[in-house]
């Protein structure tokens, strides 16, 4: 018998390792796009961002998607079972993932010209073909990560993710810089960036193979289809988790995909010149790393409280569940609200600091509000999944994506690119609203209405303070100077964060008991 490790200490330690690795790769994934835009400009950034949703989908499925799915299937069917049964689960899972990888690869590769034509830019076809190969890596990376996660060994998953992202980011920036100097056009540079990403995946796979051999874990994918467990039972679990976990984890990517598919073509249809439309879409895409960074910061604390919900539900401790939900949502609102309103207040100097000029500042101000809604949506999804309600997040994501598509068709012709920004905020907001209604139906609700009024007041004070600071500064010196804009942006972050943090403490948004339950609060605050 091969008893799966499942002690509490290893679970908690593994969760911490994956959380830290996840935060690191998400920060890297958002941050590298700033220097990349600085290297290739707004049109080069447009080219990359048009294709990124396809690649981003493969990355999410190979990191937080299929490895989690495989570990769950192993827990459902292979826990404390024989090596033969566990080997069959891994064999069936590998065959399933190979089929999924091919189903994702073939349409992208074969219909790349059709997809690029629908996007309105036929030159994107070769980039789509290159990106399609990233889906062929999913089965091999996911099966090894999933196996180790089922054994509560998160180290190979975490290390391979960090290695993959480190190689990818380094190669993208270096290759883009060198190719631009060598005279390659922006579409060829985009191909180089995508090849760099695939190389990162290959290196991660090689690392996982070497790690497996060193740990003598080659038996994990030993071919076996004859063990006494029904193949259909394994496939049903894989399909179920693929829908519930896979789709709900792709919310941000799906919204970006809608913009990639139709925003540029809508701008062209609206009479905009092709070059200007590419530049406009590239400027619009500046908002994506800002949203991603803001969401990572906002959800990191809130999501760290969620894993205990499943255990609390098993113990039928409803009061504790309600307290954890309350604290998770409260943390999310406080941090995401501060990030969103802070970005809106000082977006002009931030835009110049990061992207060299103030183009599209109004669009980015609208997109900044997405930080609040995306953070709330992901926190709500994690809460529902922790409580065992895994299907509804999928429904809300699909509805939100459908609304984004329809809203783009309506708002972009009417209001140009800022219409796409409003449609993004609306779609995320509807996802949050629908998910909260579902939580109410399950009798889990957010009770701190008074707290919302306090947070709104704190946000208003911060916003007015930063707006006044910006107004005073612009009266003496132009923010178009990048060095000066950077100084103003950084000072604004410190002042805004200080004012907001002080207001949160003075208004006693969090009770002493809640402060004790926030994982990274320092010992002095806890003791007090």
Coordinates of C-alpha atoms in Angstrom, one line a residue:
X1 CA 0.0 0.0 0.0
X2 CA 1.2 3.5 -0.8
X3 CA -0.3 5.7 1.9
X4 CA -0.5 9.3 0.7
X5 CA 1.0 11.9 3.0
X6 CA -1.7 14.0 4.5
X7 CA -0.5 15.4 7.9
X8 CA -1.6 18.9 8.8
X9 CA 1.9 20.3 9.0
X10 CA 2.8 19.3 5.5
X11 CA -0.4 20.6 4.0
X12 CA 0.1 24.0 5.7
X13 CA 3.8 24.1 4.7
X14 CA 2.9 23.2 1.1
X15 CA 0.2 25.9 0.9
X16 CA 2.7 28.5 2.2
X17 CA 5.3 27.4 -0.4
X18 CA 2.8 27.5 -3.3
X19 CA 1.4 30.8 -2.1
X20 CA 4.9 32.5 -2.0
X21 CA 5.8 31.0 -5.4
X22 CA 2.4 32.1 -6.8
X23 CA 2.9 35.6 -5.6
X24 CA 6.4 35.8 -7.0
X25 CA 5.4 34.6 -10.5
X26 CA 2.3 36.8 -10.6
X27 CA 4.4 39.8 -9.7
X28 CA 7.0 38.9 -12.3
X29 CA 4.3 38.2 -14.9
X30 CA 2.9 41.7 -14.4
X31 CA 6.1 43.6 -13.9
X32 CA 8.1 42.5 -16.9
X33 CA 5.5 44.0 -19.3
X34 CA 6.5 47.5 -18.2
X35 CA 10.1 47.3 -19.5
X36 CA 8.9 45.3 -22.5
X37 CA 6.6 48.2 -23.4
X38 CA 9.4 50.6 -22.9
X39 CA 11.6 48.5 -25.3
X40 CA 9.1 47.9 -28.1
X41 CA 6.7 50.8 -27.7
X42 CA 2.9 50.8 -27.7
X43 CA 2.5 49.1 -31.1
X44 CA 4.9 46.4 -30.1
X45 CA 3.0 46.0 -26.8
X46 CA -0.2 45.8 -28.8
X47 CA 1.2 42.9 -30.8
X48 CA 2.3 41.0 -27.8
X49 CA -0.9 41.6 -25.8
X50 CA -3.1 40.4 -28.7
X51 CA -1.5 37.0 -28.4
X52 CA -0.8 36.9 -24.6
X53 CA -4.3 35.7 -23.6
X54 CA -3.7 32.4 -25.5
X55 CA -0.3 31.9 -23.9
X56 CA -1.6 33.1 -20.5
X57 CA -4.3 30.4 -20.7
X58 CA -1.7 27.7 -21.1
X59 CA 0.3 29.0 -18.2
X60 CA -2.7 29.1 -15.8
X61 CA -3.8 25.6 -16.8
X62 CA -0.3 24.2 -16.3
X63 CA 0.2 26.0 -12.9
X64 CA -3.0 26.5 -10.9
X65 CA -5.3 24.4 -13.2
X66 CA -4.4 20.9 -14.1
X67 CA -1.9 20.1 -11.3
X68 CA -4.6 21.0 -8.8
X69 CA -7.1 18.9 -10.7
X70 CA -4.8 15.8 -10.8
X71 CA -4.0 16.1 -7.1
X72 CA -7.8 16.3 -6.3
X73 CA -8.5 13.2 -8.5
X74 CA -5.7 11.3 -6.7
X75 CA -7.2 12.3 -3.4
X76 CA -10.7 11.2 -4.5
X77 CA -9.7 7.8 -6.0
X78 CA -6.1 7.0 -5.0
X79 CA -5.8 7.9 -1.4
X80 CA -4.4 4.9 0.6
X81 CA -4.8 2.7 -2.5
X82 CA -2.3 0.4 -4.2
X83 CA 0.5 1.5 -6.5
X84 CA -1.4 -0.1 -9.4
X85 CA -4.5 2.0 -8.8
X86 CA -2.5 5.2 -8.4
X87 CA -0.5 4.4 -11.5
X88 CA -3.7 3.9 -13.5
X89 CA -5.0 7.2 -12.3
X90 CA -1.8 8.9 -13.5
X91 CA -2.0 7.0 -16.8
X92 CA -5.6 8.0 -17.5
X93 CA -4.8 11.5 -16.4
X94 CA -1.9 11.7 -18.8
X95 CA -4.0 10.4 -21.7
X96 CA -6.7 12.9 -20.8
X97 CA -4.3 15.8 -20.6
X98 CA -2.7 14.8 -24.0
X99 CA -6.2 14.9 -25.5
X100 CA -6.9 18.3 -24.0
X101 CA -3.6 19.6 -25.1
X102 CA -4.2 18.5 -28.7
X103 CA -7.7 19.9 -28.7
X104 CA -6.4 23.3 -27.6
X105 CA -3.4 23.1 -30.0
X106 CA -5.0 22.0 -33.2
X107 CA -7.7 24.7 -33.6
X108 CA -5.2 27.5 -32.7
X109 CA -2.6 26.2 -35.2
X110 CA -4.9 25.2 -38.0
X111 CA -7.2 28.3 -37.8
X112 CA -4.6 30.9 -36.9
X113 CA -5.3 32.8 -40.1
X114 CA -9.0 32.8 -39.4
X115 CA -8.5 34.0 -35.8
X116 CA -6.1 36.7 -36.8
X117 CA -8.5 37.8 -39.5
X118 CA -11.3 38.0 -36.9
X119 CA -9.0 40.2 -34.8
X120 CA -8.5 42.4 -37.8
X121 CA -4.7 41.9 -38.2
X122 CA -3.6 39.1 -40.5
X123 CA 0.1 39.6 -39.5
X124 CA -0.7 38.0 -36.1
X125 CA -1.2 34.6 -37.7
X126 CA 2.4 33.3 -37.3
X127 CA 2.4 34.5 -33.6
X128 CA -0.8 32.5 -32.9
X129 CA 0.8 29.4 -34.5
X130 CA 3.9 29.7 -32.2
X131 CA 1.7 30.2 -29.2
X132 CA -0.3 27.1 -30.0
X133 CA 2.8 24.9 -29.2
X134 CA 2.6 26.1 -25.5
X135 CA -0.5 23.9 -25.1
X136 CA 1.5 20.8 -26.1
X137 CA 3.6 21.3 -23.0
X138 CA 0.6 21.3 -20.6
X139 CA 0.2 17.5 -20.2
X140 CA 3.9 16.8 -19.4
X141 CA 4.4 19.6 -16.9
X142 CA 0.9 19.2 -15.3
X143 CA 1.2 15.5 -14.7
X144 CA 4.4 15.8 -12.8
X145 CA 3.3 18.8 -10.8
X146 CA 0.0 17.1 -10.0
X147 CA 1.6 14.0 -8.8
X148 CA 3.9 15.8 -6.4
X149 CA 1.1 18.0 -5.2
X150 CA -1.0 14.9 -4.5
X151 CA 1.9 13.7 -2.3
X152 CA 1.8 17.1 -0.4
X153 CA 5.3 17.9 -1.9
X154 CA 4.9 21.4 -3.3
X155 CA 8.6 22.1 -3.7
X156 CA 9.0 20.9 -7.3
X157 CA 5.8 22.8 -8.4
X158 CA 7.0 26.0 -6.7
X159 CA 10.6 25.7 -8.0
X160 CA 9.6 24.9 -11.5
X161 CA 7.1 27.8 -11.6
X162 CA 9.8 30.2 -10.5
X163 CA 12.4 28.8 -12.9
X164 CA 9.9 28.9 -15.8
X165 CA 8.9 32.5 -15.1
X166 CA 12.5 33.7 -14.5
X167 CA 13.8 32.2 -17.7
X168 CA 10.8 33.5 -19.6
X169 CA 11.0 37.1 -18.4
X170 CA 14.8 37.2 -18.9
X171 CA 14.7 35.8 -22.4
X172 CA 11.7 38.0 -23.5
X173 CA 13.4 41.3 -22.4
X174 CA 16.9 40.3 -23.7
X175 CA 15.7 39.0 -27.0
X176 CA 13.4 41.9 -27.6
X177 CA 16.1 44.4 -26.9
X178 CA 18.6 42.6 -29.1
X179 CA 16.2 42.0 -32.0
X180 CA 15.1 45.6 -32.0
X181 CA 18.7 46.7 -32.3
X182 CA 19.3 44.2 -35.1
X183 CA 16.5 45.6 -37.2
X184 CA 13.8 43.0 -36.8
X185 CA 10.2 44.3 -37.2
X186 CA 7.8 44.4 -34.2
X187 CA 5.9 41.2 -35.3
X188 CA 9.1 39.2 -35.5
X189 CA 10.1 40.6 -32.1
X190 CA 6.7 39.4 -30.9
X191 CA 7.5 35.9 -32.2
X192 CA 10.8 36.0 -30.3
X193 CA 9.0 36.9 -27.1
X194 CA 6.6 34.0 -27.5
X195 CA 9.4 31.5 -28.3
X196 CA 11.1 32.8 -25.1
X197 CA 8.0 31.9 -23.2
X198 CA 7.9 28.3 -24.7
X199 CA 11.6 27.9 -23.9
X200 CA 10.8 28.7 -20.3
X201 CA 8.2 25.9 -20.2
X202 CA 10.7 23.5 -21.7
X203 CA 13.3 24.3 -19.1
X204 CA 10.6 23.9 -16.3
X205 CA 9.8 20.4 -17.7
X206 CA 13.4 19.4 -17.8
X207 CA 13.8 20.5 -14.2
X208 CA 10.8 18.4 -13.2
X209 CA 12.1 15.3 -15.0
X210 CA 15.5 15.7 -13.3
X211 CA 13.8 16.3 -9.9
X212 CA 11.7 13.2 -10.4
X213 CA 14.7 11.0 -11.2
X214 CA 16.6 12.3 -8.2
X215 CA 13.6 11.5 -6.0
X216 CA 13.1 8.1 -7.7
X217 CA 9.6 9.1 -8.5
X218 CA 9.5 7.6 -12.0
X219 CA 6.9 5.1 -10.9
X220 CA 4.4 7.9 -10.7
X221 CA 3.5 7.7 -14.4
X222 CA 4.2 4.0 -14.9
X223 CA 1.8 2.8 -17.6
X224 CA -1.1 0.9 -16.2
X225 CA -4.7 0.6 -17.5
X226 CA -5.6 -2.8 -15.9
X227 CA -5.9 -1.8 -12.2
X228 CA -9.2 -2.5 -10.5
X229 CA -10.7 1.0 -10.8
X230 CA -13.1 2.2 -13.5
X231 CA -11.6 4.4 -16.1
X232 CA -14.9 6.3 -16.5
X233 CA -14.8 7.2 -12.8
X234 CA -11.4 8.8 -13.3
X235 CA -12.4 10.6 -16.5
X236 CA -15.6 11.9 -14.9
X237 CA -13.7 13.5 -12.1
X238 CA -11.1 14.9 -14.4
X239 CA -13.8 16.5 -16.6
X240 CA -15.8 17.8 -13.6
X241 CA -12.7 19.5 -12.1
X242 CA -11.6 20.8 -15.5
X243 CA -14.8 22.7 -15.8
X244 CA -15.1 23.9 -12.2
X245 CA -11.4 24.7 -11.4
X246 CA -10.1 25.3 -14.9
X247 CA -12.7 27.9 -16.1
X248 CA -13.0 29.8 -12.9
X249 CA -9.3 30.3 -12.8
X250 CA -9.3 31.9 -16.2
X251 CA -11.5 35.0 -15.5
X252 CA -8.9 37.7 -16.1
X253 CA -7.5 35.9 -19.2
X254 CA -11.0 35.5 -20.7
X255 CA -11.7 39.2 -20.4
X256 CA -8.4 40.1 -21.9
X257 CA -9.1 37.6 -24.7
X258 CA -12.4 39.4 -25.6
X259 CA -10.5 42.6 -26.0
X260 CA -7.8 40.9 -28.1
X261 CA -10.5 39.4 -30.4
X262 CA -12.6 42.4 -31.1
X263 CA -11.3 45.8 -29.7
X264 CA -8.8 46.5 -32.5
X265 CA -11.2 45.4 -35.2
X266 CA -14.0 47.6 -33.7
X267 CA -11.6 50.6 -33.6
X268 CA -10.9 50.0 -37.3
X269 CA -14.5 49.6 -38.1
X270 CA -15.2 52.9 -36.3
X271 CA -12.9 54.6 -38.8
X272 CA -9.6 54.8 -37.0
X273 CA -6.4 54.5 -38.9
X274 CA -4.7 51.1 -38.6
X275 CA -1.5 52.4 -37.1
X276 CA -3.3 54.6 -34.6
X277 CA -5.7 51.8 -33.7
X278 CA -2.7 49.5 -32.9
X279 CA -1.1 52.3 -30.8
X280 CA -4.5 52.9 -29.1
X281 CA -4.9 49.2 -28.2
X282 CA -1.3 49.1 -27.0
X283 CA -2.0 52.1 -24.7
X284 CA -5.2 50.4 -23.5
X285 CA -3.2 47.3 -22.7
X286 CA -1.0 49.3 -20.2
X287 CA -3.9 48.7 -17.8
X288 CA -3.4 45.0 -17.7
X289 CA -0.2 44.8 -15.6
X290 CA -1.6 47.5 -13.3
X291 CA -4.8 45.5 -12.7
X292 CA -2.8 42.3 -12.3
X293 CA -0.4 43.8 -9.7
X294 CA -3.2 45.4 -7.8
X295 CA -5.2 42.2 -7.8
X296 CA -2.2 40.1 -6.5
X297 CA -1.6 42.5 -3.7
X298 CA -5.3 42.7 -2.8
X299 CA -6.0 39.0 -2.8
X300 CA -2.8 37.7 -1.2
X301 CA -3.9 38.3 2.4
X302 CA -7.6 37.6 1.8
X303 CA -7.0 34.3 0.1
X304 CA -4.6 33.1 2.8
X305 CA -7.6 32.9 5.1
X306 CA -9.7 30.7 2.7
X307 CA -8.1 27.2 3.0
X308 CA -9.4 26.8 6.6
X309 CA -13.0 27.0 5.3
X310 CA -13.1 23.4 4.0
X311 CA -11.9 22.1 7.4
X312 CA -14.4 24.3 9.2
X313 CA -17.3 23.1 7.0
X314 CA -16.3 19.5 7.7
X315 CA -16.6 20.3 11.4
X316 CA -19.9 22.1 10.8
X317 CA -18.6 25.2 12.6
X318 CA -20.9 27.7 10.8
X319 CA -20.0 30.6 13.1
X320 CA -16.3 30.3 12.4
X321 CA -17.0 30.0 8.6
X322 CA -19.0 33.2 8.7
X323 CA -16.2 35.0 10.6
X324 CA -13.6 33.8 8.1
X325 CA -15.8 34.9 5.1
X326 CA -16.3 38.3 6.8
X327 CA -12.6 38.8 7.4
X328 CA -11.6 37.6 3.9
X329 CA -14.0 40.0 2.2
X330 CA -13.2 42.8 4.6
X331 CA -9.5 42.5 3.9
X332 CA -10.1 42.3 0.2
X333 CA -12.3 45.4 0.2
X334 CA -9.9 47.4 2.3
X335 CA -6.8 46.5 0.3
X336 CA -8.3 46.4 -3.2
X337 CA -10.3 49.6 -2.6
X338 CA -7.1 51.4 -1.5
X339 CA -5.2 50.1 -4.5
X340 CA -8.0 51.0 -7.0
X341 CA -8.7 54.5 -5.7
X342 CA -5.0 55.2 -5.1
X343 CA -4.2 54.3 -8.7
X344 CA -7.1 56.5 -10.0
X345 CA -5.8 59.5 -8.0
X346 CA -2.2 59.4 -9.2
X347 CA -2.6 57.6 -12.5
X348 CA -1.0 60.4 -14.6
X349 CA 2.4 60.3 -12.9
X350 CA 2.3 56.5 -12.6
X351 CA 1.5 56.3 -16.3
X352 CA 4.5 58.5 -17.2
X353 CA 6.8 56.8 -14.7
X354 CA 6.0 53.3 -16.1
X355 CA 5.3 53.9 -19.7
X356 CA 7.2 57.2 -20.6
X357 CA 4.1 59.4 -21.4
X358 CA 0.6 60.2 -20.2
X359 CA -1.3 58.8 -23.2
X360 CA -4.5 57.0 -22.2
X361 CA -4.5 58.2 -18.6
X362 CA -8.3 58.6 -18.6
X363 CA -8.7 55.1 -19.9
X364 CA -6.4 53.7 -17.3
X365 CA -8.2 55.6 -14.5
X366 CA -11.4 53.8 -15.5
X367 CA -9.6 50.4 -15.7
X368 CA -8.1 51.0 -12.3
X369 CA -11.5 50.4 -10.7
X370 CA -11.3 46.8 -12.0
X371 CA -8.8 46.1 -9.3
X372 CA -11.6 46.1 -6.7
X373 CA -14.0 43.9 -8.7
X374 CA -11.4 41.4 -9.8
X375 CA -10.0 41.0 -6.3
X376 CA -13.5 40.5 -4.9
X377 CA -14.4 38.0 -7.6
X378 CA -11.3 35.9 -7.1
X379 CA -11.8 36.0 -3.3
X380 CA -15.5 35.0 -3.6
X381 CA -14.5 32.1 -6.0
X382 CA -11.9 30.8 -3.5
X383 CA -14.5 31.1 -0.6
X384 CA -17.1 29.1 -2.6
X385 CA -14.5 26.5 -3.6
X386 CA -13.4 26.2 0.0
X387 CA -17.0 25.5 1.0
X388 CA -17.5 22.9 -1.8
X389 CA -19.6 25.1 -4.2
X390 CA -17.4 24.8 -7.2
X391 CA -19.9 25.1 -10.1
X392 CA -21.4 28.5 -9.7
X393 CA -18.1 30.4 -10.2
X394 CA -18.0 28.9 -13.7
X395 CA -21.5 30.2 -14.4
X396 CA -20.6 33.7 -13.3
X397 CA -17.4 33.7 -15.3
X398 CA -19.2 32.7 -18.5
X399 CA -21.9 35.3 -17.9
X400 CA -19.3 38.0 -17.2
X401 CA -17.4 37.1 -20.4
X402 CA -20.6 37.2 -22.5
X403 CA -21.5 40.6 -21.1
X404 CA -18.0 41.8 -21.8
X405 CA -18.3 40.8 -25.5
X406 CA -21.8 42.4 -25.9
X407 CA -20.7 45.5 -24.0
X408 CA -17.7 46.0 -26.3
X409 CA -19.9 45.7 -29.4
X410 CA -22.1 48.5 -27.9
X411 CA -19.8 50.8 -26.1
X412 CA -16.6 50.8 -28.3
X413 CA -18.4 52.2 -31.4
X414 CA -20.1 54.8 -29.2
X415 CA -17.3 55.9 -26.9
X416 CA -14.1 54.5 -28.5
X417 CA -11.4 52.8 -26.4
X418 CA -12.8 54.2 -23.1
X419 CA -15.9 52.2 -23.9
X420 CA -13.9 49.0 -23.7
X421 CA -12.6 50.1 -20.2
X422 CA -16.1 50.7 -19.0
X423 CA -17.2 47.3 -20.4
X424 CA -14.4 45.6 -18.5
X425 CA -15.4 47.2 -15.2
X426 CA -19.1 46.4 -15.8
X427 CA -18.4 42.7 -16.6
X428 CA -16.2 42.2 -13.5
X429 CA -18.8 44.1 -11.4
X430 CA -21.6 41.7 -12.6
X431 CA -19.5 38.7 -11.8
X432 CA -19.1 40.0 -8.3
X433 CA -22.8 40.8 -8.0
X434 CA -23.9 37.4 -9.2
X435 CA -21.5 35.5 -7.0
X436 CA -22.6 37.5 -3.9
X437 CA -26.2 36.8 -4.7
X438 CA -25.3 33.1 -4.8
X439 CA -23.5 33.3 -1.5
X440 CA -26.6 35.0 0.0
X441 CA -28.7 32.0 -1.2
X442 CA -26.4 29.7 0.6
X443 CA -26.8 31.9 3.7
X444 CA -23.3 33.3 3.7
X445 CA -23.3 37.0 3.6
X446 CA -21.3 40.1 4.4
X447 CA -22.7 41.8 7.5
X448 CA -20.4 44.8 7.9
X449 CA -22.4 47.6 6.2
X450 CA -21.2 50.1 8.7
X451 CA -17.6 49.1 7.9
X452 CA -18.3 49.8 4.2
X453 CA -19.3 53.4 5.1
X454 CA -16.1 53.8 7.1
X455 CA -13.9 52.4 4.3
X456 CA -15.7 54.7 1.7
X457 CA -14.9 57.7 4.0
X458 CA -11.2 56.7 4.3
X459 CA -11.0 56.2 0.5
X460 CA -12.6 59.6 -0.1
X461 CA -10.1 61.3 2.3
X462 CA -7.1 59.6 0.5
X463 CA -8.4 60.5 -2.9
X464 CA -9.0 64.2 -2.1
X465 CA -5.6 64.4 -0.4
X466 CA -3.8 62.9 -3.4
X467 CA -5.8 65.0 -5.9
X468 CA -4.9 68.1 -3.9
X469 CA -1.2 67.1 -3.9
X470 CA -1.2 66.5 -7.7
X471 CA -3.0 69.8 -8.3
X472 CA -0.4 71.7 -6.2
X473 CA 2.6 70.0 -7.8
X474 CA 1.3 70.6 -11.4
X475 CA 1.0 74.3 -10.5
X476 CA 4.8 74.5 -10.2
X477 CA 6.2 71.9 -12.6
X478 CA 5.1 69.8 -15.5
X479 CA 4.6 66.1 -14.9
X480 CA 5.7 65.2 -18.4
X481 CA 9.3 65.0 -17.2
X482 CA 9.6 61.2 -16.4
X483 CA 12.0 61.6 -13.5
X484 CA 9.9 64.2 -11.8
X485 CA 6.7 62.2 -12.5
X486 CA 8.4 59.1 -10.9
X487 CA 9.2 61.1 -7.8
X488 CA 5.6 62.5 -7.5
X489 CA 4.2 59.0 -8.1
X490 CA 6.4 57.4 -5.4
X491 CA 5.7 60.2 -2.9
X492 CA 2.0 59.9 -3.7
X493 CA 2.1 56.2 -2.9
X494 CA 3.7 56.8 0.4
X495 CA 1.5 59.7 1.4
X496 CA -1.7 58.1 0.1
X497 CA -0.9 54.8 1.8
X498 CA 0.0 56.5 5.0
X499 CA -3.2 58.6 5.1
X500 CA -5.4 55.6 4.2
X501 CA -3.7 53.2 6.7
X502 CA -4.0 55.8 9.4
X503 CA -7.7 56.2 8.6
X504 CA -8.3 52.5 8.7
X505 CA -6.7 52.3 12.1
X506 CA -8.4 55.4 13.5
X507 CA -11.8 54.2 12.3
X508 CA -11.2 50.8 13.8
X509 CA -12.2 48.9 10.6
X510 CA -10.8 45.7 12.1
X511 CA -11.5 44.4 15.5
X512 CA -8.7 43.1 17.8
X513 CA -9.9 39.6 17.2
X514 CA -9.8 40.1 13.4
X515 CA -6.3 41.5 13.6
X516 CA -5.2 38.4 15.5
X517 CA -6.4 36.2 12.6
X518 CA -4.6 38.1 9.8
X519 CA -1.6 35.9 9.0
X520 CA 1.2 38.4 8.5
X521 CA 0.3 40.9 11.2
X522 CA 3.4 41.5 13.4
X523 CA 3.6 40.2 16.9
X524 CA 3.4 43.6 18.5
X525 CA 0.0 44.3 17.0
X526 CA -1.2 40.8 18.0
X527 CA 0.0 41.2 21.6
X528 CA -1.7 44.6 21.8

